[in-house]
């Protein structure tokens, strides 16, 4: 009997030690994207990897192969590797399958169709007349201390001349010690989400941000991930992403039915989806679909690319309403496979780059995590709110909630690290004056330097052009330290070539703080470029230099009295209305002769109405005014200008209509496509000074290198100054910007490809005397490449002119320009 038990123990031990387990993950060789539900054949048995490509295989015979299969990929054969804890199986795409699409099976295709067809029964906004709930949201930037090595590394760094030097790197050690005590950053907010027949509205009930007495409004307006999964377009990192459950989802995604499981005692289908074209930076995920009403009960969404994004949505089944209502959202962002530093939310959060085979930076271990939990849900009870066009309302009282409020409202456990984060960052903010530095930086970005109760206008300090030569000046505007109701802006400048002073003053009064309505009066004695196109509602953009005027010689002097009102009273718009009277003196050889009368200088009395409409943007109402917190496209601008004859001395009667559409398409990969359509129409007796030259930016000189200047923004780089004028025109610009490309050490240009075109003609050409120009009835075309930010902000652009207005000498059709992008680091 004793021998029997000894034999049995030996047999069990041999069996146990012969049973080996191989764990790993199946990924795409090129993109490193996990391959979900790949077939794994071993020992005449087939298992599947999970939806993240992970698997576990029990190995009995080391000599038998493990074969990995997936449609669109070559089969991969692997043998058990002794000592390997976690294997990465890289499968290679079958190039012969590139032209073939992967289709969903009929069964799952029908289920997905029913999900889409039953949206109106499952989407709360479609089912309920009204609802509201409070939502607690917590955002962290943190790291797992266990994932960070505490050793101090010896690394090699290159000097600016490319020489290597040995340095001690304690970054990992310092980061580990920091995150053992606290998180890197955190914020909290409580918002009230309301819905009725007017639409949806969010009101911030409470908010706090570590290190700041008042939370940044930009953060409060961030929409990192959509609330609803039923919209045609999802928002992820404030970038529109195509939804697999949209009306066109089945054309873009392939679906796979995995199995059925139980959730809240209800049968649900598990359905995996991925893009038909198997590449990175595309949405993929796992859906839990109610088998009875085809509502979404749970969802996991993933994006793998230069950033890796994980989003989890859970829902609670409301039996009385037969609907799955949002229960929780979880959202994490980690650095992906990018080799460049990655900034999101305009640089608020930065993930340092790392390359395979090189020691990772400590910040590679950082991740962003957001959780939001609805509570106090009310269905079909009376809901009312003001200003439905304002997406988010932030009352002043929401920023001053005591600690006791947060203890009662918080929906999870406050760990020690979170308490220390608030304490330490608040102390750091006070000692380093971070809040004031940030406010200072905001003004610098907009071109102002705050000095006591005056913000100095940096644009007025230095300019240069061919007429004035060097122009030095000083200007500014009073700020809130002096008064919130009144402000006075003004400037004075002197041109060293024309030896004349220019100046202007504008007193303003705030009529309505909520709509940011100002009434203004102004007087200017200054120069303006002829034929320029300016929209009164155009936002101010600060440049350390303004490149185009450097080579402009044709200006006109104007002495202008004006009164105007600026307002955001109309929802999602900025509007302007003004009346002005100007004395105009052309400073070049020109005379205007309408109706057989000759004018070498003239007076204009004009009324102007301008409006910019941003219908897809989201707006926030705060104690300081209205902010555009979701800058969505397209955006539309319309401007009407009417000049009156014989009113306050006006000489001409003409009308101008100007129109502009701006559209941008951002991608999660970091690339961007931008479009600009612009047109203008002038009818009546309009002098050349107030017609259209559509922003030329090229010098009429003999050789390419003599024509090198700075490139402009949306200017025609191969069109000579004063070459074309129009009384009516249309222009179109398209520009696609790729990610930075590393060419050499510290040389990482931002590459863009650009195409521009325009058509125009001139009415009453015989009325414009002494000035030669051409028209564009046959069109003007140019295309080029921009390599911006090659080194220290400087770059190069290269454009070619072609089509009916191409020049006879081949080399004259090319333009080589310098570019400069100023990064202030705020």
PDB file of C-alpha atoms in Angstrom, residues 198-332:
ATOM      1  CA  UNK A 198     -34.926  72.571 -25.700  1.00  0.00           C
ATOM      2  CA  UNK A 199     -31.927  70.253 -25.643  1.00  0.00           C
ATOM      3  CA  UNK A 200     -29.191  69.464 -23.106  1.00  0.00           C
ATOM      4  CA  UNK A 201     -27.534  71.747 -20.569  1.00  0.00           C
ATOM      5  CA  UNK A 202     -24.684  71.313 -18.091  1.00  0.00           C
ATOM      6  CA  UNK A 203     -24.368  73.434 -14.956  1.00  0.00           C
ATOM      7  CA  UNK A 204     -21.229  73.170 -12.828  1.00  0.00           C
ATOM      8  CA  UNK A 205     -22.306  72.877  -9.181  1.00  0.00           C
ATOM      9  CA  UNK A 206     -18.832  72.555  -7.692  1.00  0.00           C
ATOM     10  CA  UNK A 207     -15.267  72.416  -8.944  1.00  0.00           C
ATOM     11  CA  UNK A 208     -11.780  72.463  -7.603  1.00  0.00           C
ATOM     12  CA  UNK A 209      -8.366  72.066  -9.126  1.00  0.00           C
ATOM     13  CA  UNK A 210      -5.176  71.310  -7.240  1.00  0.00           C
ATOM     14  CA  UNK A 211      -2.954  74.394  -7.120  1.00  0.00           C
ATOM     15  CA  UNK A 212      -5.614  76.927  -8.102  1.00  0.00           C
ATOM     16  CA  UNK A 213      -8.063  79.020  -6.088  1.00  0.00           C
ATOM     17  CA  UNK A 214     -10.289  79.254  -9.151  1.00  0.00           C
ATOM     18  CA  UNK A 215     -10.359  76.297 -11.564  1.00  0.00           C
ATOM     19  CA  UNK A 216      -9.342  76.942 -15.140  1.00  0.00           C
ATOM     20  CA  UNK A 217     -12.448  77.372 -17.262  1.00  0.00           C
ATOM     21  CA  UNK A 218     -10.747  75.517 -20.125  1.00  0.00           C
ATOM     22  CA  UNK A 219     -10.633  72.345 -18.008  1.00  0.00           C
ATOM     23  CA  UNK A 220     -14.285  72.658 -16.975  1.00  0.00           C
ATOM     24  CA  UNK A 221     -15.211  72.705 -20.644  1.00  0.00           C
ATOM     25  CA  UNK A 222     -13.188  69.649 -21.647  1.00  0.00           C
ATOM     26  CA  UNK A 223     -15.211  66.798 -23.103  1.00  0.00           C
ATOM     27  CA  UNK A 224     -12.730  63.921 -23.028  1.00  0.00           C
ATOM     28  CA  UNK A 225     -15.235  61.249 -23.984  1.00  0.00           C
ATOM     29  CA  UNK A 226     -18.882  61.322 -25.087  1.00  0.00           C
ATOM     30  CA  UNK A 227     -21.704  60.685 -22.643  1.00  0.00           C
ATOM     31  CA  UNK A 228     -23.869  58.922 -25.248  1.00  0.00           C
ATOM     32  CA  UNK A 229     -22.878  55.965 -27.455  1.00  0.00           C
ATOM     33  CA  UNK A 230     -25.770  56.458 -29.857  1.00  0.00           C
ATOM     34  CA  UNK A 231     -24.679  59.646 -31.625  1.00  0.00           C
ATOM     35  CA  UNK A 232     -23.362  59.405 -35.195  1.00  0.00           C
ATOM     36  CA  UNK A 233     -20.105  60.918 -33.975  1.00  0.00           C
ATOM     37  CA  UNK A 234     -18.272  60.234 -30.723  1.00  0.00           C
ATOM     38  CA  UNK A 235     -15.952  62.692 -29.000  1.00  0.00           C
ATOM     39  CA  UNK A 236     -12.641  61.337 -27.749  1.00  0.00           C
ATOM     40  CA  UNK A 237     -10.047  63.870 -26.552  1.00  0.00           C
ATOM     41  CA  UNK A 238     -12.353  66.502 -28.103  1.00  0.00           C
ATOM     42  CA  UNK A 239     -11.808  64.980 -31.548  1.00  0.00           C
ATOM     43  CA  UNK A 240     -14.784  63.601 -33.514  1.00  0.00           C
ATOM     44  CA  UNK A 241     -14.512  59.829 -34.039  1.00  0.00           C
ATOM     45  CA  UNK A 242     -16.776  57.743 -36.258  1.00  0.00           C
ATOM     46  CA  UNK A 243     -19.205  55.675 -34.229  1.00  0.00           C
ATOM     47  CA  UNK A 244     -19.657  51.972 -35.154  1.00  0.00           C
ATOM     48  CA  UNK A 245     -23.312  52.321 -34.134  1.00  0.00           C
ATOM     49  CA  UNK A 246     -23.964  55.230 -36.476  1.00  0.00           C
ATOM     50  CA  UNK A 247     -26.125  54.941 -39.576  1.00  0.00           C
ATOM     51  CA  UNK A 248     -22.976  54.315 -41.660  1.00  0.00           C
ATOM     52  CA  UNK A 249     -21.167  52.214 -39.036  1.00  0.00           C
ATOM     53  CA  UNK A 250     -21.648  48.892 -40.837  1.00  0.00           C
ATOM     54  CA  UNK A 251     -19.840  50.315 -43.882  1.00  0.00           C
ATOM     55  CA  UNK A 252     -16.750  51.221 -41.857  1.00  0.00           C
ATOM     56  CA  UNK A 253     -16.487  48.484 -39.213  1.00  0.00           C
ATOM     57  CA  UNK A 254     -16.545  44.700 -39.141  1.00  0.00           C
ATOM     58  CA  UNK A 255     -18.448  42.980 -36.310  1.00  0.00           C
ATOM     59  CA  UNK A 256     -17.948  39.548 -34.743  1.00  0.00           C
ATOM     60  CA  UNK A 257     -20.420  37.798 -32.439  1.00  0.00           C
ATOM     61  CA  UNK A 258     -18.424  36.191 -29.607  1.00  0.00           C
ATOM     62  CA  UNK A 259     -21.049  34.628 -27.311  1.00  0.00           C
ATOM     63  CA  UNK A 260     -23.971  35.439 -25.026  1.00  0.00           C
ATOM     64  CA  UNK A 261     -23.669  36.173 -21.296  1.00  0.00           C
ATOM     65  CA  UNK A 262     -25.894  37.333 -18.425  1.00  0.00           C
ATOM     66  CA  UNK A 263     -25.882  40.951 -17.209  1.00  0.00           C
ATOM     67  CA  UNK A 264     -28.427  42.174 -14.626  1.00  0.00           C
ATOM     68  CA  UNK A 265     -30.212  38.839 -15.151  1.00  0.00           C
ATOM     69  CA  UNK A 266     -30.702  39.700 -18.815  1.00  0.00           C
ATOM     70  CA  UNK A 267     -29.231  37.907 -21.821  1.00  0.00           C
ATOM     71  CA  UNK A 268     -26.763  40.047 -23.729  1.00  0.00           C
ATOM     72  CA  UNK A 269     -24.682  39.442 -26.842  1.00  0.00           C
ATOM     73  CA  UNK A 270     -20.945  40.077 -26.725  1.00  0.00           C
ATOM     74  CA  UNK A 271     -19.960  41.662 -30.035  1.00  0.00           C
ATOM     75  CA  UNK A 272     -16.457  42.707 -31.019  1.00  0.00           C
ATOM     76  CA  UNK A 273     -15.905  45.420 -33.651  1.00  0.00           C
ATOM     77  CA  UNK A 274     -12.867  46.740 -35.478  1.00  0.00           C
ATOM     78  CA  UNK A 275     -12.274  48.888 -38.569  1.00  0.00           C
ATOM     79  CA  UNK A 276     -12.452  47.076 -41.916  1.00  0.00           C
ATOM     80  CA  UNK A 277      -9.004  48.399 -42.685  1.00  0.00           C
ATOM     81  CA  UNK A 278      -6.767  46.964 -39.976  1.00  0.00           C
ATOM     82  CA  UNK A 279      -4.615  49.944 -39.028  1.00  0.00           C
ATOM     83  CA  UNK A 280      -3.899  51.895 -35.864  1.00  0.00           C
ATOM     84  CA  UNK A 281      -5.514  55.107 -34.566  1.00  0.00           C
ATOM     85  CA  UNK A 282      -8.940  53.633 -35.284  1.00  0.00           C
ATOM     86  CA  UNK A 283     -11.656  52.777 -32.816  1.00  0.00           C
ATOM     87  CA  UNK A 284     -12.267  49.151 -31.847  1.00  0.00           C
ATOM     88  CA  UNK A 285     -14.035  47.572 -28.914  1.00  0.00           C
ATOM     89  CA  UNK A 286     -16.415  45.131 -27.272  1.00  0.00           C
ATOM     90  CA  UNK A 287     -20.166  45.727 -26.988  1.00  0.00           C
ATOM     91  CA  UNK A 288     -22.633  44.056 -24.629  1.00  0.00           C
ATOM     92  CA  UNK A 289     -26.002  44.217 -26.403  1.00  0.00           C
ATOM     93  CA  UNK A 290     -29.348  43.399 -24.779  1.00  0.00           C
ATOM     94  CA  UNK A 291     -30.815  40.440 -26.700  1.00  0.00           C
ATOM     95  CA  UNK A 292     -34.373  41.713 -26.202  1.00  0.00           C
ATOM     96  CA  UNK A 293     -34.369  45.494 -26.756  1.00  0.00           C
ATOM     97  CA  UNK A 294     -30.933  45.753 -28.467  1.00  0.00           C
ATOM     98  CA  UNK A 295     -29.739  48.488 -26.116  1.00  0.00           C
ATOM     99  CA  UNK A 296     -26.094  48.873 -25.057  1.00  0.00           C
ATOM    100  CA  UNK A 297     -25.598  47.397 -21.581  1.00  0.00           C
ATOM    101  CA  UNK A 298     -21.823  47.779 -21.418  1.00  0.00           C
ATOM    102  CA  UNK A 299     -19.031  48.843 -23.759  1.00  0.00           C
ATOM    103  CA  UNK A 300     -15.244  48.816 -23.915  1.00  0.00           C
ATOM    104  CA  UNK A 301     -13.662  51.151 -26.474  1.00  0.00           C
ATOM    105  CA  UNK A 302      -9.970  51.194 -27.386  1.00  0.00           C
ATOM    106  CA  UNK A 303      -7.726  53.239 -29.655  1.00  0.00           C
ATOM    107  CA  UNK A 304      -4.099  52.202 -30.180  1.00  0.00           C
ATOM    108  CA  UNK A 305      -1.654  54.605 -31.795  1.00  0.00           C
ATOM    109  CA  UNK A 306       0.541  57.542 -30.795  1.00  0.00           C
ATOM    110  CA  UNK A 307      -1.629  57.550 -27.687  1.00  0.00           C
ATOM    111  CA  UNK A 308      -3.460  54.548 -26.268  1.00  0.00           C
ATOM    112  CA  UNK A 309      -6.984  55.283 -25.111  1.00  0.00           C
ATOM    113  CA  UNK A 310      -9.215  53.009 -23.032  1.00  0.00           C
ATOM    114  CA  UNK A 311     -12.842  53.920 -22.384  1.00  0.00           C
ATOM    115  CA  UNK A 312     -15.328  51.825 -20.396  1.00  0.00           C
ATOM    116  CA  UNK A 313     -19.046  52.543 -20.257  1.00  0.00           C
ATOM    117  CA  UNK A 314     -21.368  50.755 -17.844  1.00  0.00           C
ATOM    118  CA  UNK A 315     -25.150  51.077 -17.746  1.00  0.00           C
ATOM    119  CA  UNK A 316     -27.892  50.259 -15.238  1.00  0.00           C
ATOM    120  CA  UNK A 317     -31.110  48.592 -16.461  1.00  0.00           C
ATOM    121  CA  UNK A 318     -34.239  50.541 -15.446  1.00  0.00           C
ATOM    122  CA  UNK A 319     -36.992  47.932 -15.413  1.00  0.00           C
ATOM    123  CA  UNK A 320     -39.843  50.431 -15.198  1.00  0.00           C
ATOM    124  CA  UNK A 321     -38.605  52.219 -18.334  1.00  0.00           C
ATOM    125  CA  UNK A 322     -37.025  49.175 -20.039  1.00  0.00           C
ATOM    126  CA  UNK A 323     -33.884  51.110 -20.822  1.00  0.00           C
ATOM    127  CA  UNK A 324     -30.173  50.970 -19.966  1.00  0.00           C
ATOM    128  CA  UNK A 325     -29.218  54.292 -18.346  1.00  0.00           C
ATOM    129  CA  UNK A 326     -25.577  55.484 -17.880  1.00  0.00           C
ATOM    130  CA  UNK A 327     -24.020  54.235 -14.638  1.00  0.00           C
ATOM    131  CA  UNK A 328     -20.286  55.031 -14.933  1.00  0.00           C
ATOM    132  CA  UNK A 329     -17.598  56.148 -17.364  1.00  0.00           C
ATOM    133  CA  UNK A 330     -13.907  55.324 -17.032  1.00  0.00           C
ATOM    134  CA  UNK A 331     -11.314  56.783 -19.361  1.00  0.00           C
ATOM    135  CA  UNK A 332      -7.527  56.405 -19.426  1.00  0.00           C
TER     136      UNK A 332
END
